[in-house]
XYZ file of C-alpha atoms in Angstrom:
404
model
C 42.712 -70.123 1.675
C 39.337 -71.618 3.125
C 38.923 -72.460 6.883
C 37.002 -75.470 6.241
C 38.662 -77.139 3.226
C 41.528 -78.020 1.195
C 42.843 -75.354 -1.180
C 44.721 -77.414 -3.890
C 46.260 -76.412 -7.026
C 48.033 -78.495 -9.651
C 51.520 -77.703 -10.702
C 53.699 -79.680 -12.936
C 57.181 -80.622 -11.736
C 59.837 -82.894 -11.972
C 59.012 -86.029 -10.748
C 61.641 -85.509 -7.884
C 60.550 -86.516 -4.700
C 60.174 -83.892 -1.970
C 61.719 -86.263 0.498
C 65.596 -87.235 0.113
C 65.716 -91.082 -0.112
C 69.401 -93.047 1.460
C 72.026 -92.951 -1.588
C 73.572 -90.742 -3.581
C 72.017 -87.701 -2.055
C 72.380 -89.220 1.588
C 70.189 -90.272 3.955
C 67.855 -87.888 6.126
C 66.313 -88.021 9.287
C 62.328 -87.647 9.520
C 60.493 -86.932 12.735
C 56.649 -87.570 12.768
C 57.465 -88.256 9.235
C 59.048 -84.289 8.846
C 62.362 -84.472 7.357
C 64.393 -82.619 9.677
C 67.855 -83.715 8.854
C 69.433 -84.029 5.144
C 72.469 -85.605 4.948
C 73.924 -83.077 2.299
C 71.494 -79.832 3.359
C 71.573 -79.509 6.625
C 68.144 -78.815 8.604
C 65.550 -78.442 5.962
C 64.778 -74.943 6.561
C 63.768 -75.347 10.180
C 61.315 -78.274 9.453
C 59.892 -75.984 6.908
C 58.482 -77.481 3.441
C 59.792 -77.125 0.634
C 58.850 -73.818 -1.207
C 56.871 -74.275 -5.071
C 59.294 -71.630 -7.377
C 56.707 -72.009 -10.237
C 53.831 -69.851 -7.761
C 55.509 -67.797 -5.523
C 52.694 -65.506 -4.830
C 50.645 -68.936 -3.350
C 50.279 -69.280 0.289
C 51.384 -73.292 0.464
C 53.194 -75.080 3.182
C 52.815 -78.659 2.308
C 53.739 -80.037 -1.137
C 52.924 -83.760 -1.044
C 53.044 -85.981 -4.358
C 50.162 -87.834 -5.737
C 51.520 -91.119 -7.746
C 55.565 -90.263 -8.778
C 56.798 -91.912 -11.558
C 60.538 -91.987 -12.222
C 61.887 -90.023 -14.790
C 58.519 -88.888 -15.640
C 56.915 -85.004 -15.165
C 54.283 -85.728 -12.284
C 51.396 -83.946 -11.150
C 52.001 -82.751 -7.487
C 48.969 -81.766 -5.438
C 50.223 -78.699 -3.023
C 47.944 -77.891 -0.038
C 47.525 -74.783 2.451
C 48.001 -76.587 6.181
C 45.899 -73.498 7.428
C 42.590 -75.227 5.185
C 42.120 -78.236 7.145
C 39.801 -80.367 5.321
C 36.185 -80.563 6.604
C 34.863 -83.254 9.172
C 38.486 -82.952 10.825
C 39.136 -79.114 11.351
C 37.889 -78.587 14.755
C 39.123 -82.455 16.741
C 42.822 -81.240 14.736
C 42.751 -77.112 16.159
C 41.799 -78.738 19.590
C 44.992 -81.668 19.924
C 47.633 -78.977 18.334
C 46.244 -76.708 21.031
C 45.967 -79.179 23.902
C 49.545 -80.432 23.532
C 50.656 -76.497 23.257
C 48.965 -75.861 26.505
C 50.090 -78.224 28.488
C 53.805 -77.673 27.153
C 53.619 -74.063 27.517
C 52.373 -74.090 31.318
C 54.539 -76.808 32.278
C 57.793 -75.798 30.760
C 57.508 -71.939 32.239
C 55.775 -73.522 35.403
C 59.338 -72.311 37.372
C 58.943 -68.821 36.441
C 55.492 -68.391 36.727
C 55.861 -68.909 40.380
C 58.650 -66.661 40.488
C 56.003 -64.210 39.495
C 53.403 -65.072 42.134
C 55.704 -64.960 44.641
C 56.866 -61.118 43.603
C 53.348 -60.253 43.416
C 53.375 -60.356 46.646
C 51.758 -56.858 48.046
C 53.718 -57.159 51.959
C 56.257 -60.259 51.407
C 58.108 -61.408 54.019
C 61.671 -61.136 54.521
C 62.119 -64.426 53.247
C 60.186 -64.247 50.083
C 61.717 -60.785 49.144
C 63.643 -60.836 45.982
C 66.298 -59.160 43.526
C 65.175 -60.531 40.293
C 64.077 -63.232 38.808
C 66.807 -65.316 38.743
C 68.066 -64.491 42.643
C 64.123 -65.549 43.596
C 64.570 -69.023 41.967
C 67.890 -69.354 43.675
C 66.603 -68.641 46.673
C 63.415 -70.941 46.616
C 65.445 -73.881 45.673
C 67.765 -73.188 48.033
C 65.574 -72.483 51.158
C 62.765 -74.904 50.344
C 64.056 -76.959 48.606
C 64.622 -78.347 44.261
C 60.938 -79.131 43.784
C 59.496 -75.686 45.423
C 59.193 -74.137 41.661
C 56.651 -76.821 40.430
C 54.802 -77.311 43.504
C 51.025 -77.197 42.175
C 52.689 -78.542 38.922
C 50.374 -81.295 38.277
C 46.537 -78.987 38.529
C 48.176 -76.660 35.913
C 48.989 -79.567 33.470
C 45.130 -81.026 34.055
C 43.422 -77.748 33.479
C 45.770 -76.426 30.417
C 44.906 -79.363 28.106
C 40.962 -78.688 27.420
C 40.981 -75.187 28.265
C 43.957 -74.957 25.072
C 42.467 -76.969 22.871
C 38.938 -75.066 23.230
C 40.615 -71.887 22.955
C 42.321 -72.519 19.660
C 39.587 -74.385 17.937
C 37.486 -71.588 18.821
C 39.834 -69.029 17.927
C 40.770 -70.367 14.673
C 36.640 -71.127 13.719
C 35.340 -67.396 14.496
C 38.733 -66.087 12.937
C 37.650 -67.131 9.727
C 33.841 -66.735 10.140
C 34.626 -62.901 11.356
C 37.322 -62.319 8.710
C 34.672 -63.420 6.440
C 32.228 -60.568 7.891
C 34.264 -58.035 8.352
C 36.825 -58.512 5.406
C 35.742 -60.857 2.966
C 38.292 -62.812 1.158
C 41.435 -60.962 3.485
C 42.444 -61.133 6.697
C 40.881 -58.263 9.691
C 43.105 -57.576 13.044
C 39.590 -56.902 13.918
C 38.460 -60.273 13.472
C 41.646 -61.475 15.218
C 41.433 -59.302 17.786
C 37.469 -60.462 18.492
C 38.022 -64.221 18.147
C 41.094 -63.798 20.715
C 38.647 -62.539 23.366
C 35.522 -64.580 22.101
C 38.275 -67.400 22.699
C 39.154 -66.193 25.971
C 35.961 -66.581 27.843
C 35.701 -70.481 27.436
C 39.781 -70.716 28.320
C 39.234 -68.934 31.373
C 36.252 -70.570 32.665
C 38.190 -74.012 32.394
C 41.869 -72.185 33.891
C 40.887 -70.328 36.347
C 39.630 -72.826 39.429
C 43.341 -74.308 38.686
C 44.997 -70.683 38.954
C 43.183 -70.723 42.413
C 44.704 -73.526 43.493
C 48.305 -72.992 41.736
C 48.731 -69.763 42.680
C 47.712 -70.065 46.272
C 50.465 -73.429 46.551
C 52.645 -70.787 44.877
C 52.667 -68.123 47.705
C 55.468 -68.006 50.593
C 54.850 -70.464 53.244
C 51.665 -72.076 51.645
C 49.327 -74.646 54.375
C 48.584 -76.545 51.907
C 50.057 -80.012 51.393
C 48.859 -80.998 47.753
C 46.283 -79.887 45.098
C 43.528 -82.208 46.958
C 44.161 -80.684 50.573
C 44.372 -76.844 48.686
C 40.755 -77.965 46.815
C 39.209 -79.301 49.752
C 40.362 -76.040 52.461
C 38.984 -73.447 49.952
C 35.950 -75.665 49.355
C 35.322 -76.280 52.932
C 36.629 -72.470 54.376
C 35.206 -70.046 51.456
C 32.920 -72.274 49.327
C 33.150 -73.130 45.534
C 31.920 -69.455 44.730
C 35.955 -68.729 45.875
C 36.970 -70.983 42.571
C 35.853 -68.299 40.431
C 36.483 -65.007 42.642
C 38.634 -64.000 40.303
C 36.922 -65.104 36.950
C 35.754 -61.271 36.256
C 38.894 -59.288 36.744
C 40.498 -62.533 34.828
C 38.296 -62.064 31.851
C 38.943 -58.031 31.954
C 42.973 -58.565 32.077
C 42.489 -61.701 29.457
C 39.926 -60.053 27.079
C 42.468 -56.905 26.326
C 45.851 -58.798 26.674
C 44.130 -61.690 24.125
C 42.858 -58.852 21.746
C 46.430 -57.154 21.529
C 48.342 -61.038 21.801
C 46.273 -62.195 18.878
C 46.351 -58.840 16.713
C 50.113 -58.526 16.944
C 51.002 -61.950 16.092
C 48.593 -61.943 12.995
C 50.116 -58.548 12.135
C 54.042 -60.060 13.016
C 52.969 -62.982 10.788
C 51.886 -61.077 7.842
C 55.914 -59.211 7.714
C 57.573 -62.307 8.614
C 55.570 -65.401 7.056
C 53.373 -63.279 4.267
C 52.898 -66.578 2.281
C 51.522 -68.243 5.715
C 53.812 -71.334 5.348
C 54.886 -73.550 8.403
C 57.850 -71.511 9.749
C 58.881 -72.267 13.339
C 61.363 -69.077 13.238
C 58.301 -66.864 12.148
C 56.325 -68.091 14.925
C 58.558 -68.014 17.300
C 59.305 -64.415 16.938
C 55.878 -63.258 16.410
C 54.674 -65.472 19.573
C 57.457 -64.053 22.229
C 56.597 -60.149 20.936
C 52.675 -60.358 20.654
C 53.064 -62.449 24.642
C 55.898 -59.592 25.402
C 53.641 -56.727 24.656
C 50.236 -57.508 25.865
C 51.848 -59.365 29.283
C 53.723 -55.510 29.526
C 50.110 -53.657 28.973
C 48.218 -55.571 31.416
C 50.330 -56.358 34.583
C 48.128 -54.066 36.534
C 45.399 -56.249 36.068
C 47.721 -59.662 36.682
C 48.504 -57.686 40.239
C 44.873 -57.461 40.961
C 43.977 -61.077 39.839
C 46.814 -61.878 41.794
C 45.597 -60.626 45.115
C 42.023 -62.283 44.508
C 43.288 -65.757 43.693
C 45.604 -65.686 46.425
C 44.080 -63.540 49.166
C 47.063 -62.465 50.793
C 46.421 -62.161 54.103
C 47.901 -58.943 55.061
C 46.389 -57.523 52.469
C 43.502 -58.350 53.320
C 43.598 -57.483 56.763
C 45.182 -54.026 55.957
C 41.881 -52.112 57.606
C 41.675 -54.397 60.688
C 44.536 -53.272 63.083
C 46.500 -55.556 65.207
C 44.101 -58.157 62.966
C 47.396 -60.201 62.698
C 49.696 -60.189 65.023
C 53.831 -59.772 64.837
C 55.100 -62.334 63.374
C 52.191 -63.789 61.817
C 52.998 -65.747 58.331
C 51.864 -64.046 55.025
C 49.233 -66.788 53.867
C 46.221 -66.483 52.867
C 42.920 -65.599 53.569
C 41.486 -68.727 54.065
C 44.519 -70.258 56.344
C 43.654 -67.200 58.995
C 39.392 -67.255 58.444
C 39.415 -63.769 57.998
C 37.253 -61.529 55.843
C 38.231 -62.009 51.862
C 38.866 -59.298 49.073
C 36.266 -60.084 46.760
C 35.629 -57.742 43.241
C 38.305 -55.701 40.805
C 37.348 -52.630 42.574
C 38.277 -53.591 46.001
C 41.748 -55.594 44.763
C 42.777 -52.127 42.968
C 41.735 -49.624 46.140
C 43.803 -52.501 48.136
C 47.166 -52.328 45.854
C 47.185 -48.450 45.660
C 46.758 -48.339 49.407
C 49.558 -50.761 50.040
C 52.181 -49.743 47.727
C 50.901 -46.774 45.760
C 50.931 -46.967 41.360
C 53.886 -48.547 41.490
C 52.414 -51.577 43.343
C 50.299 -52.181 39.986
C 53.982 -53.471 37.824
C 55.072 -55.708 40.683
C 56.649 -58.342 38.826
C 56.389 -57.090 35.542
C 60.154 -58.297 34.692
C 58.952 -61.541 35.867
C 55.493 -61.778 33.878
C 57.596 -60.424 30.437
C 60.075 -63.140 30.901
C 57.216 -65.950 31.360
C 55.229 -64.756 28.818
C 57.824 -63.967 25.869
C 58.736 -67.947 25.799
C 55.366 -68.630 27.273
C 53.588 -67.723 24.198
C 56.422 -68.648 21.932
C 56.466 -72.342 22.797
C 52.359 -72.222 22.616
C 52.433 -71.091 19.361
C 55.265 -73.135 18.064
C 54.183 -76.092 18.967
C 50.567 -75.690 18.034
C 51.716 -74.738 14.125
C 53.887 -77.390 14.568
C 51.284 -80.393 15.303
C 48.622 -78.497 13.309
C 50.863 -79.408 10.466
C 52.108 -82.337 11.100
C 48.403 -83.806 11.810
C 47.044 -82.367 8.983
C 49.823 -83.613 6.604
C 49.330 -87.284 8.146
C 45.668 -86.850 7.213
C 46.545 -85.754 3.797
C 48.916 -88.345 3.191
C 45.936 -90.902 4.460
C 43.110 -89.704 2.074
C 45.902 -89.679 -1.060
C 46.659 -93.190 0.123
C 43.272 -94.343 0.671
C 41.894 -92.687 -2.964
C 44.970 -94.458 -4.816
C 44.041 -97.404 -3.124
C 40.565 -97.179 -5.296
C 42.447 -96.846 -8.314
């Protein structure tokens, strides 16, 4: 397989269509022209293509057919959706990812508040919950259906560019270092290294929007919208406050990236060794490599946590009788206080408040967003990454017959 261009092979088959037509065979149902239904089959293998029995050692996902004749042995052309061909690689990495983002944060939006919320270093007794399930219960209950997806709307506008750079980067220097490293194979190294490599533009793009979100997020949030949350942190604690954060998000992202990426290249290589499209293979390998790194670096979550939010109790924790009894657990900026700036302070400031266990506050929470958090992002990116690059395929075939 090459990361910039087709890898084609010519097999002779039967000049049976790999599409079922209406008739004898029945009619099927095609999505984004996918055949996902056959009349007589079933689902076609979870919208996976159909498999080539005369190379089974070949890593192919797509077998398209060149110019079918009936009755007549064909020459099929059978393409690897991982090659993308050149000119188009990079504008198809970056849609598949920006439609994965923006699905991913928006769909697990709910339960990443959930998280925020028992984050929380000194909640109040309204914002104290169980489990995940008795916090969302709660919120919609006491402030009402909407609550969860309050801040909704920044999430959704940041997630689309910052995905689609972080994919189309990942997938270019996951070649290029494969390359270096082990030529002609794949490297968890080079995984691992384009994952964090990755990480540093997604971040820069994500985190003035995990800022805002997470600070809408908190128990009994001033803010009224995204505009009024944008313009009281510009106004109260500058711009510089948009990226507090950005350091001790790049240390938790770097690691939990390196480990994310390394185990779901690993998970792919048992469950998908030919590297076909296989929703069930990425779905599994996204929700363990998401489980496992969001498990490894909660600590650092907790920290980023208390920096995006500035919680104000926390952060008045040395000033006694700073806040009175009573007094609502905001944030910094709501009270004009002083502000926990750097990783070093935010982890002296957990241990003090709530010893080493204060570090997995809402780890049950963070596994249970990230599991189908990363299982939906990956999912969905294979899914349009194939379905794009098919369409293309199908286009050039098309256009070169057309010449004929």
């Amino acid at each position: 397989m090459e990361a910039n261009g087709f890898v084609s092979r010519r097999v002779d088959t039967p000049s049976v269509d790999a599409g079922v037509t209406a008739g004898a065979a029945g009619a099927d149902i095609r999505w984004l022209g996918v055949r996902i239904l056959d009349a007589t089959e079933g689902f076609v293998g979870g919208l996976s293509p159909p498999r080539i029995t005369a190379e089974p050692d070949f890593a192919a996902v797509l077998q398209l057919r060149a110019a079918p004749e009936p009755t007549v042995a064909t020459t099929e052309t059978e393409i690897d959706y991982e090659g993308l061909p050149q000119g188009v690689a990079t504008s198809t990495h970056m849609l598949a990812g920006a439609v994965a983002g923006i699905m991913e944060h928006c769909l697990m939006y709910p339960i990443d508040c959930v998280k925020t919320r028992m984050q929380s270093l000194q909640p109040q007794p309204g914002a104290r919950y169980r489990n995940v399930m008795d916090a969302l219960r709660q919120i919609v209950r006491t402030e009402g259906v909407w609550r969860p997806v309050r801040g909704l709307n920044v999430m959704a506008i940041g997630a689309g560019p910052a995905h689609a750079l972080y994919f189309a980067c990942y997938e270019k220097l996951k070649f290029s270092l494969s390359n270096v490293v082990h030529p002609g194979a794949n490297s968890h190294f080079a995984n691992g290294m384009a994952g964090c490599m990755a990480t540093v533009l997604h971040d820069a793009i994500m985190n003035p929007a995990e800022v805002v979100k997470q600070r809408m997020q908190m128990y009994n949030s001033p803010y009224r919208g995204v505009s009024d949350c944008v313009g009281s942190i510009w106004r109260r604690e500058g711009p510089g406050a948009f990226y507090r954060s950005y350091t001790t998000q790049l240390t938790m992202n770097v690691p939990f990236q390196a480990l994310h990426f390394m185990t779901y290249e690993y998970l792919q290589e048992l469950l998908n060794p030919h590297r076909q499209y296989n929703p069930s293979s990425h779905v599994i390998s996204g929700a363990l490599a998401g489980a496992i790194a969001a498990a490894a670096t909660t600590p650092l979550d907790v920290c980023k946590t208390l920096l995006n939010t500035q919680e104000a109790l926390a952060v008045h924790a040395e000033v006694p009788g700073a806040l009175g009894v009573g007094a609502s657990v905001g944030t910094a900026s709501a009270t004009g206080g002083r502000h926990i700036s750097g990783l070093g302070e935010a982890f002296r400031t957990v241990y003090r408040m709530g010893g080493g266990a204060a570090f997995f506050k809402g780890v049950q929470a963070r596994i249970i967003y990230q599991m189908p958090s990363t299982a939906i992002s990956w999912s969905v990116y294979e899914f349009f990454k194939y379905v794009i690059t098919k369409r293309q395929y199908e286009r050039r075939l098309h256009h070169r017959d057309g010449e004929k």
